[in-house]
mmCIF file of C-alpha atoms in Angstrom:
data_model
loop_
_atom_site.group_PDB
_atom_site.id
_atom_site.type_symbol
_atom_site.label_atom_id
_atom_site.label_comp_id
_atom_site.label_asym_id
_atom_site.label_seq_id
_atom_site.Cartn_x
_atom_site.Cartn_y
_atom_site.Cartn_z
ATOM 1 C CA MET A 1 -0.288 0.031 -0.300
ATOM 2 C CA GLU A 2 2.869 2.771 0.995
ATOM 3 C CA LEU A 3 4.779 1.536 -2.398
ATOM 4 C CA HIS A 4 1.699 2.153 -4.352
ATOM 5 C CA ARG A 5 0.524 5.201 -2.420
ATOM 6 C CA THR A 6 4.823 6.190 -2.807
ATOM 7 C CA SER A 7 4.434 5.573 -6.901
ATOM 8 C CA GLY A 8 1.461 7.733 -6.968
ATOM 9 C CA ARG A 9 2.896 10.226 -5.586
ATOM 10 C CA ARG A 10 6.769 10.178 -7.941
ATOM 11 C CA GLY A 11 3.638 10.002 -11.140
ATOM 12 C CA LEU A 12 2.159 13.547 -9.526
ATOM 13 C CA GLY A 13 5.417 14.958 -9.416
ATOM 14 C CA ALA A 14 6.329 13.970 -12.758
ATOM 15 C CA ALA A 15 2.862 15.129 -14.351
ATOM 16 C CA LEU A 16 2.666 18.334 -12.659
ATOM 17 C CA ALA A 17 6.713 19.154 -13.153
ATOM 18 C CA LEU A 18 5.188 18.261 -17.309
ATOM 19 C CA VAL A 19 3.010 20.355 -17.550
ATOM 20 C CA THR A 20 5.163 23.179 -16.499
ATOM 21 C CA MET A 21 7.561 22.649 -19.064
ATOM 22 C CA LEU A 22 5.029 22.397 -21.321
ATOM 23 C CA LEU A 23 3.036 26.123 -20.515
ATOM 24 C CA TRP A 24 7.058 27.296 -20.380
ATOM 25 C CA GLY A 25 8.086 26.480 -23.449
ATOM 26 C CA GLY A 26 4.818 27.842 -25.237
ATOM 27 C CA LEU A 27 5.247 31.104 -23.283
ATOM 28 C CA PRO A 28 7.451 33.000 -25.685
ATOM 29 C CA ILE A 29 5.874 31.629 -28.892
ATOM 30 C CA ALA A 30 2.250 33.454 -27.028
ATOM 31 C CA LEU A 31 3.918 36.574 -26.320
ATOM 32 C CA LYS A 32 5.744 36.781 -29.352
ATOM 33 C CA GLY A 33 2.882 37.251 -30.988
ATOM 34 C CA VAL A 34 0.886 39.055 -28.276
ATOM 35 C CA LEU A 35 3.646 41.372 -29.030
ATOM 36 C CA ARG A 36 2.442 42.277 -32.423
ATOM 37 C CA ALA A 37 -0.425 44.407 -30.814
ATOM 38 C CA MET A 38 0.823 44.801 -26.975
ATOM 39 C CA ASP A 39 3.879 46.374 -25.615
ATOM 40 C CA ALA A 40 5.594 45.409 -23.588
ATOM 41 C CA PRO A 41 4.961 47.404 -20.641
ATOM 42 C CA THR A 42 1.217 46.443 -20.534
ATOM 43 C CA ILE A 43 1.202 42.532 -21.314
ATOM 44 C CA VAL A 44 3.702 42.295 -18.651
ATOM 45 C CA TRP A 45 1.517 44.616 -16.292
ATOM 46 C CA TYR A 46 -2.165 42.173 -17.020
ATOM 47 C CA ARG A 47 0.532 39.058 -16.620
ATOM 48 C CA PHE A 48 1.254 40.408 -12.779
ATOM 49 C CA VAL A 49 -2.728 42.059 -12.756
ATOM 50 C CA ALA A 50 -3.272 38.187 -13.960
ATOM 51 C CA SER A 51 -1.136 36.539 -11.555
ATOM 52 C CA THR A 52 -2.040 39.212 -8.110
ATOM 53 C CA LEU A 53 -5.362 38.603 -8.845
ATOM 54 C CA GLY A 54 -5.305 34.207 -8.812
ATOM 55 C CA VAL A 55 -2.392 33.737 -6.377
ATOM 56 C CA VAL A 56 -4.839 35.775 -4.139
ATOM 57 C CA ALA A 57 -7.577 32.737 -4.859
ATOM 58 C CA MET A 58 -5.598 30.010 -4.513
ATOM 59 C CA LEU A 59 -4.175 32.154 -1.410
ATOM 60 C CA ALA A 60 -8.349 31.882 -0.604
ATOM 61 C CA LEU A 61 -9.532 29.486 -1.317
ATOM 62 C CA ALA A 62 -7.218 27.730 1.365
ATOM 63 C CA GLY A 63 -6.857 29.515 3.760
ATOM 64 C CA ARG A 64 -3.623 31.184 4.486
ATOM 65 C CA LEU A 65 -4.582 35.111 3.109
ATOM 66 C CA PRO A 66 -1.375 36.373 4.734
ATOM 67 C CA SER A 67 -2.845 38.814 8.113
ATOM 68 C CA ARG A 68 -2.027 41.865 8.944
ATOM 69 C CA ALA A 69 -0.937 41.094 12.591
ATOM 70 C CA ARG A 70 1.347 38.791 9.639
ATOM 71 C CA ILE A 71 2.074 42.029 7.843
ATOM 72 C CA ARG A 72 2.787 44.190 10.508
ATOM 73 C CA ALA A 73 5.789 41.917 12.499
ATOM 74 C CA MET A 74 7.828 42.314 9.315
ATOM 75 C CA GLY A 75 11.257 43.545 9.804
ATOM 76 C CA ARG A 76 12.873 45.840 7.888
ATOM 77 C CA SER A 77 15.739 42.925 6.399
ATOM 78 C CA GLU A 78 12.072 41.392 5.036
ATOM 79 C CA TRP A 79 10.254 45.017 3.713
ATOM 80 C CA THR A 80 13.909 45.606 1.928
ATOM 81 C CA LEU A 81 14.562 41.246 -0.013
ATOM 82 C CA LEU A 82 10.836 42.210 -0.624
ATOM 83 C CA ALA A 83 11.277 45.425 -2.716
ATOM 84 C CA VAL A 84 15.259 44.051 -3.935
ATOM 85 C CA ALA A 85 13.439 41.228 -5.353
ATOM 86 C CA THR A 86 10.112 43.501 -6.550
ATOM 87 C CA VAL A 87 12.367 45.542 -8.814
ATOM 88 C CA PHE A 88 14.099 43.104 -10.138
ATOM 89 C CA LEU A 89 11.992 40.721 -11.383
ATOM 90 C CA SER A 90 9.662 43.692 -12.614
ATOM 91 C CA ILE A 91 12.569 44.131 -15.159
ATOM 92 C CA ASN A 92 13.585 41.024 -16.289
ATOM 93 C CA TYR A 93 9.715 40.336 -17.169
ATOM 94 C CA LEU A 94 10.215 43.748 -19.841
ATOM 95 C CA ALA A 95 13.706 42.551 -20.187
ATOM 96 C CA TYR A 96 12.755 39.104 -21.463
ATOM 97 C CA LEU A 97 10.165 40.793 -23.526
ATOM 98 C CA VAL A 98 11.803 43.635 -25.014
ATOM 99 C CA ALA A 99 14.799 40.814 -25.814
ATOM 100 C CA LEU A 100 12.059 38.552 -27.449
ATOM 101 C CA ASP A 101 10.922 41.953 -29.085
ATOM 102 C CA LEU A 102 14.804 41.614 -30.938
ATOM 103 C CA THR A 103 14.850 38.020 -31.539
ATOM 104 C CA THR A 104 12.641 34.867 -31.828
ATOM 105 C CA ALA A 105 11.311 32.831 -29.490
ATOM 106 C CA ALA A 106 13.478 29.883 -29.816
ATOM 107 C CA ASP A 107 16.132 32.723 -28.613
ATOM 108 C CA ALA A 108 14.554 33.702 -26.412
ATOM 109 C CA GLN A 109 14.266 30.568 -24.855
ATOM 110 C CA VAL A 110 17.307 28.918 -25.024
ATOM 111 C CA LEU A 111 18.964 32.032 -24.191
ATOM 112 C CA ILE A 112 17.827 32.972 -21.201
ATOM 113 C CA GLN A 113 19.141 29.540 -19.642
ATOM 114 C CA LEU A 114 21.625 31.857 -18.840
ATOM 115 C CA ALA A 115 19.274 32.744 -15.653
ATOM 116 C CA PRO A 116 19.408 29.985 -14.048
ATOM 117 C CA LEU A 117 23.099 29.057 -14.220
ATOM 118 C CA LEU A 118 23.880 32.756 -12.466
ATOM 119 C CA LEU A 119 21.788 31.942 -10.769
ATOM 120 C CA ALA A 120 23.335 28.465 -9.071
ATOM 121 C CA LEU A 121 26.598 31.462 -9.155
ATOM 122 C CA GLY A 122 24.375 33.782 -6.930
ATOM 123 C CA GLY A 123 24.147 30.988 -4.719
ATOM 124 C CA ILE A 124 27.818 29.720 -4.662
ATOM 125 C CA ALA A 125 28.863 33.104 -3.752
ATOM 126 C CA VAL A 126 26.000 34.723 -0.768
ATOM 127 C CA PHE A 127 24.884 31.108 0.291
ATOM 128 C CA GLY A 128 28.416 28.777 0.284
ATOM 129 C CA GLU A 129 26.183 26.716 -1.520
ATOM 130 C CA ARG A 130 28.717 23.141 -3.307
ATOM 131 C CA PHE A 131 28.210 21.646 -6.577
ATOM 132 C CA THR A 132 29.102 18.293 -6.971
ATOM 133 C CA ARG A 133 31.456 17.797 -9.548
ATOM 134 C CA LEU A 134 29.151 16.343 -11.957
ATOM 135 C CA GLN A 135 27.380 19.463 -11.137
ATOM 136 C CA TRP A 136 30.465 21.371 -12.042
ATOM 137 C CA ILE A 137 30.256 19.913 -15.011
ATOM 138 C CA GLY A 138 26.618 20.572 -16.675
ATOM 139 C CA PHE A 139 27.474 23.615 -15.509
ATOM 140 C CA ALA A 140 30.702 24.002 -18.008
ATOM 141 C CA VAL A 141 28.689 22.411 -21.025
ATOM 142 C CA LEU A 142 25.727 24.742 -19.775
ATOM 143 C CA ALA A 143 28.020 27.922 -20.662
ATOM 144 C CA GLY A 144 29.525 27.052 -23.269
ATOM 145 C CA GLY A 145 26.973 25.765 -25.570
ATOM 146 C CA LEU A 146 25.821 29.029 -24.854
ATOM 147 C CA VAL A 147 28.341 30.306 -26.710
ATOM 148 C CA LEU A 148 28.032 27.840 -29.041
ATOM 149 C CA PHE A 149 24.953 28.973 -29.978
ATOM 150 C CA ALA A 150 24.755 32.575 -29.245
ATOM 151 C CA ALA A 151 27.922 32.392 -32.041
ATOM 152 C CA SER A 152 25.426 30.214 -34.295
ATOM 153 C CA ARG A 153 22.730 32.352 -34.199
ATOM 154 C CA GLY A 154 25.024 35.969 -34.970
ATOM 155 C CA ALA A 155 26.914 34.249 -37.711
ATOM 156 C CA SER A 156 23.153 33.137 -39.031
ATOM 157 C CA LEU A 157 21.097 35.833 -39.153
ATOM 158 C CA PRO A 158 20.645 38.535 -41.714
ATOM 159 C CA GLY A 159 21.331 42.118 -39.597
ATOM 160 C CA SER A 160 23.054 40.375 -36.191
ATOM 161 C CA GLY A 161 22.494 43.738 -35.027
ATOM 162 C CA ARG A 162 19.394 43.900 -33.922
ATOM 163 C CA TYR A 163 19.737 39.659 -32.821
ATOM 164 C CA TRP A 164 23.160 40.743 -30.215
ATOM 165 C CA ILE A 165 21.485 43.831 -29.043
ATOM 166 C CA GLY A 166 18.916 41.113 -27.969
ATOM 167 C CA GLY A 167 20.654 38.925 -26.781
ATOM 168 C CA ALA A 168 22.906 41.721 -24.288
ATOM 169 C CA VAL A 169 19.062 42.571 -22.946
ATOM 170 C CA MET A 170 18.294 38.390 -22.180
ATOM 171 C CA ALA A 171 21.895 38.193 -19.755
ATOM 172 C CA LEU A 172 20.061 41.656 -18.612
ATOM 173 C CA ALA A 173 17.415 40.066 -17.625
ATOM 174 C CA ALA A 174 18.915 36.896 -16.476
ATOM 175 C CA ALA A 175 21.524 38.581 -14.607
ATOM 176 C CA THR A 176 17.679 40.224 -12.831
ATOM 177 C CA TRP A 177 16.328 36.743 -12.727
ATOM 178 C CA ALA A 178 18.868 35.470 -10.232
ATOM 179 C CA ILE A 179 18.921 38.874 -8.316
ATOM 180 C CA TYR A 180 15.662 38.742 -7.599
ATOM 181 C CA GLY A 181 15.738 34.765 -7.054
ATOM 182 C CA LEU A 182 18.822 34.762 -4.485
ATOM 183 C CA ALA A 183 16.425 37.400 -2.490
ATOM 184 C CA GLN A 184 13.371 35.449 -2.642
ATOM 185 C CA LYS A 185 15.354 31.554 -1.207
ATOM 186 C CA GLN A 186 16.304 34.233 1.967
ATOM 187 C CA LEU A 187 12.844 35.726 2.191
ATOM 188 C CA LEU A 188 11.930 31.969 2.634
ATOM 189 C CA HIS A 189 13.904 31.523 5.768
ATOM 190 C CA THR A 190 10.705 33.310 7.064
ATOM 191 C CA LEU A 191 7.693 33.617 4.737
ATOM 192 C CA PRO A 192 5.951 31.531 2.645
ATOM 193 C CA SER A 193 6.482 30.956 -0.686
ATOM 194 C CA GLN A 194 3.133 32.030 -2.168
ATOM 195 C CA GLN A 195 2.902 34.449 -0.075
ATOM 196 C CA ILE A 196 5.811 35.562 -1.067
ATOM 197 C CA MET A 197 4.700 35.121 -4.629
ATOM 198 C CA LEU A 198 1.552 37.464 -3.473
ATOM 199 C CA ALA A 199 3.364 40.477 -2.568
ATOM 200 C CA LEU A 200 5.814 40.093 -5.497
ATOM 201 C CA TYR A 201 2.772 40.190 -7.979
ATOM 202 C CA ALA A 202 1.048 43.044 -6.323
ATOM 203 C CA GLY A 203 3.726 45.246 -5.613
ATOM 204 C CA CYS A 204 5.183 44.133 -9.498
ATOM 205 C CA ALA A 205 1.878 44.972 -10.602
ATOM 206 C CA LEU A 206 2.143 48.819 -9.373
ATOM 207 C CA LEU A 207 5.308 49.088 -11.058
ATOM 208 C CA PHE A 208 4.115 49.232 -14.523
ATOM 209 C CA THR A 209 0.679 50.842 -14.415
ATOM 210 C CA PRO A 210 1.806 53.943 -14.472
ATOM 211 C CA LEU A 211 3.469 52.592 -17.751
ATOM 212 C CA ALA A 212 0.558 50.079 -19.342
ATOM 213 C CA SER A 213 -2.209 51.244 -21.632
ATOM 214 C CA PRO A 214 -4.468 48.853 -20.465
ATOM 215 C CA GLY A 215 -7.417 49.311 -23.672
ATOM 216 C CA GLN A 216 -4.795 47.947 -26.248
ATOM 217 C CA ILE A 217 -6.372 45.089 -25.422
ATOM 218 C CA VAL A 218 -9.177 46.529 -27.951
ATOM 219 C CA GLY A 219 -7.565 46.168 -31.181
ATOM 220 C CA LEU A 220 -5.743 42.439 -30.571
ATOM 221 C CA GLY A 221 -8.583 40.457 -31.771
ATOM 222 C CA GLY A 222 -9.803 36.294 -31.317
ATOM 223 C CA THR A 223 -6.533 35.132 -31.534
ATOM 224 C CA GLY A 224 -4.328 37.738 -29.767
ATOM 225 C CA LEU A 225 -6.780 37.257 -26.526
ATOM 226 C CA VAL A 226 -6.401 34.169 -26.456
ATOM 227 C CA LEU A 227 -2.152 34.389 -26.207
ATOM 228 C CA LEU A 228 -3.092 37.032 -24.466
ATOM 229 C CA ALA A 229 -4.846 35.138 -22.006
ATOM 230 C CA PHE A 230 -2.936 32.341 -21.807
ATOM 231 C CA CYS A 231 0.131 34.205 -21.266
ATOM 232 C CA ALA A 232 -1.570 36.380 -18.206
ATOM 233 C CA VAL A 233 -2.434 32.843 -16.596
ATOM 234 C CA ASN A 234 0.476 30.856 -18.131
ATOM 235 C CA THR A 235 2.943 32.465 -14.329
ATOM 236 C CA ALA A 236 0.464 31.522 -11.831
ATOM 237 C CA VAL A 237 -0.148 28.356 -13.320
ATOM 238 C CA ALA A 238 3.236 27.082 -14.096
ATOM 239 C CA TYR A 239 4.961 28.899 -11.579
ATOM 240 C CA GLY A 240 1.459 26.536 -8.894
ATOM 241 C CA ALA A 241 1.963 23.763 -10.685
ATOM 242 C CA PHE A 242 5.716 23.936 -10.155
ATOM 243 C CA SER A 243 5.811 24.212 -6.757
ATOM 244 C CA GLU A 244 2.959 20.857 -6.174
ATOM 245 C CA ALA A 245 5.500 18.908 -8.178
ATOM 246 C CA LEU A 246 8.356 19.704 -5.842
ATOM 247 C CA GLN A 247 6.145 18.022 -3.404
ATOM 248 C CA HIS A 248 5.738 14.900 -5.346
ATOM 249 C CA TRP A 249 8.617 14.313 -6.134
ATOM 250 C CA GLU A 250 12.948 14.808 -6.211
ATOM 251 C CA ALA A 251 14.510 18.844 -6.867
ATOM 252 C CA SER A 252 16.399 16.613 -9.112
ATOM 253 C CA ARG A 253 14.185 14.974 -10.965
ATOM 254 C CA VAL A 254 11.744 18.430 -11.116
ATOM 255 C CA SER A 255 15.035 20.128 -12.125
ATOM 256 C CA ALA A 256 15.932 18.309 -14.932
ATOM 257 C CA VAL A 257 12.342 17.872 -16.935
ATOM 258 C CA ILE A 258 12.369 21.293 -16.853
ATOM 259 C CA ALA A 259 15.870 22.071 -18.470
ATOM 260 C CA LEU A 260 14.171 19.955 -21.005
ATOM 261 C CA THR A 261 12.075 23.565 -22.116
ATOM 262 C CA PRO A 262 13.594 24.797 -24.734
ATOM 263 C CA LEU A 263 13.368 22.009 -26.722
ATOM 264 C CA ALA A 264 9.757 21.558 -26.094
ATOM 265 C CA THR A 265 9.657 25.618 -27.814
ATOM 266 C CA LEU A 266 11.338 24.445 -30.841
ATOM 267 C CA ALA A 267 9.661 21.193 -31.040
ATOM 268 C CA MET A 268 5.990 23.495 -30.657
ATOM 269 C CA LEU A 269 7.592 25.708 -32.963
ATOM 270 C CA GLU A 270 6.867 23.193 -35.192
ATOM 271 C CA VAL A 271 3.535 21.936 -34.828
ATOM 272 C CA VAL A 272 2.355 25.990 -34.555
ATOM 273 C CA ASP A 273 4.258 25.985 -38.336
ATOM 274 C CA ALA A 274 2.712 23.569 -39.878
ATOM 275 C CA LEU A 275 -0.836 24.308 -38.491
ATOM 276 C CA ALA A 276 -0.385 28.263 -38.614
ATOM 277 C CA PRO A 277 2.214 28.748 -41.246
ATOM 278 C CA GLY A 278 2.043 32.043 -41.303
ATOM 279 C CA PHE A 279 2.708 32.373 -37.590
ATOM 280 C CA ARG A 280 5.918 32.095 -36.328
ATOM 281 C CA ASP A 281 8.643 34.380 -36.347
ATOM 282 C CA ALA A 282 12.159 32.859 -37.813
ATOM 283 C CA PRO A 283 12.635 29.719 -39.862
ATOM 284 C CA PRO A 284 13.585 27.128 -37.748
ATOM 285 C CA LEU A 285 17.369 27.376 -36.252
ATOM 286 C CA PRO A 286 20.588 25.819 -38.491
ATOM 287 C CA VAL A 287 22.427 22.272 -37.309
ATOM 288 C CA ALA A 288 24.973 24.623 -35.588
ATOM 289 C CA SER A 289 22.601 26.370 -33.528
ATOM 290 C CA LEU A 290 19.777 23.297 -32.949
ATOM 291 C CA ALA A 291 23.071 21.251 -32.020
ATOM 292 C CA GLY A 292 24.002 24.643 -28.852
ATOM 293 C CA ALA A 293 20.337 24.033 -27.771
ATOM 294 C CA CYS A 294 21.143 20.605 -27.690
ATOM 295 C CA VAL A 295 24.558 21.031 -25.743
ATOM 296 C CA VAL A 296 22.851 23.887 -23.490
ATOM 297 C CA VAL A 297 20.575 21.506 -22.403
ATOM 298 C CA LEU A 298 22.933 18.124 -21.674
ATOM 299 C CA GLY A 299 24.343 20.790 -19.330
ATOM 300 C CA SER A 300 20.926 21.714 -17.644
ATOM 301 C CA LEU A 301 20.288 18.467 -16.771
ATOM 302 C CA GLY A 302 23.837 17.618 -15.144
ATOM 303 C CA VAL A 303 23.069 20.201 -13.615
ATOM 304 C CA SER A 304 20.103 19.055 -12.230
ATOM 305 C CA LEU A 305 20.598 15.439 -11.492
ATOM 306 C CA GLY A 306 24.066 16.023 -9.736
ATOM 307 C CA ALA A 307 21.958 18.121 -7.632
ATOM 308 C CA ARG A 308 21.824 16.362 -3.801
ATOM 309 C CA ASP A 309 17.974 16.223 -3.100
#
């Protein structure tokens, strides 16, 4: 009976990790479509507003909304960390969209893999974490794959100056995400994860309110509205599935599934190309770039599977 229960939990964890990977894999494709009719700050605002409402609903149903007493009990260090995490998460979302607009969905999904690499370095520098030998090998392979991918893409694209600008902005998005991640990790010592995310999403929504033009939604059309809805709910649903997956399955196994996200994006682009040829934002990747993407995934798998759960 216990074996069956354990197997069921692992199966649920694997399914939730797969859902997360598919949601994140489809996100840049959908965002690229919305960018055709809506500016980046407005898209980010809609995403944060939807995420805030989603987390409020989940916490309310579970009876876990933060109390006034808990909010008043927060110290200066917690408020400072929340402010840092909010600002850098906001920059991350905006920089990612700007970079996506300058590159392609496939490029964005591969290049953003720099983010967990930088977070890992931050964990070593700030929290004194240690890597196993396999993780260091995976780390080196991932870094080499990113260099191979970026170099081959820059050489294959006409007018590659735009691509390199996009790559630089994506590096900024990765760096700001790593800083946000380090701040959130420190906050987790004193605050529950979902309550942290509620504060972050609400704070980011407020930051983008002066920059957003919600009325742009009128010009999206049917397809655009569907894509925006997918992007808006993606964050809350994907992070929720990711958190639940970690409750039912080993962290290294969950991370290994998530590491496959770039390949999921590439596969989805082929499906999109077959169903709606005019929607795809760029031709398929050349062989060298595809090889670089695969090396990035192998490196991510090494870092994930080499971890000690």
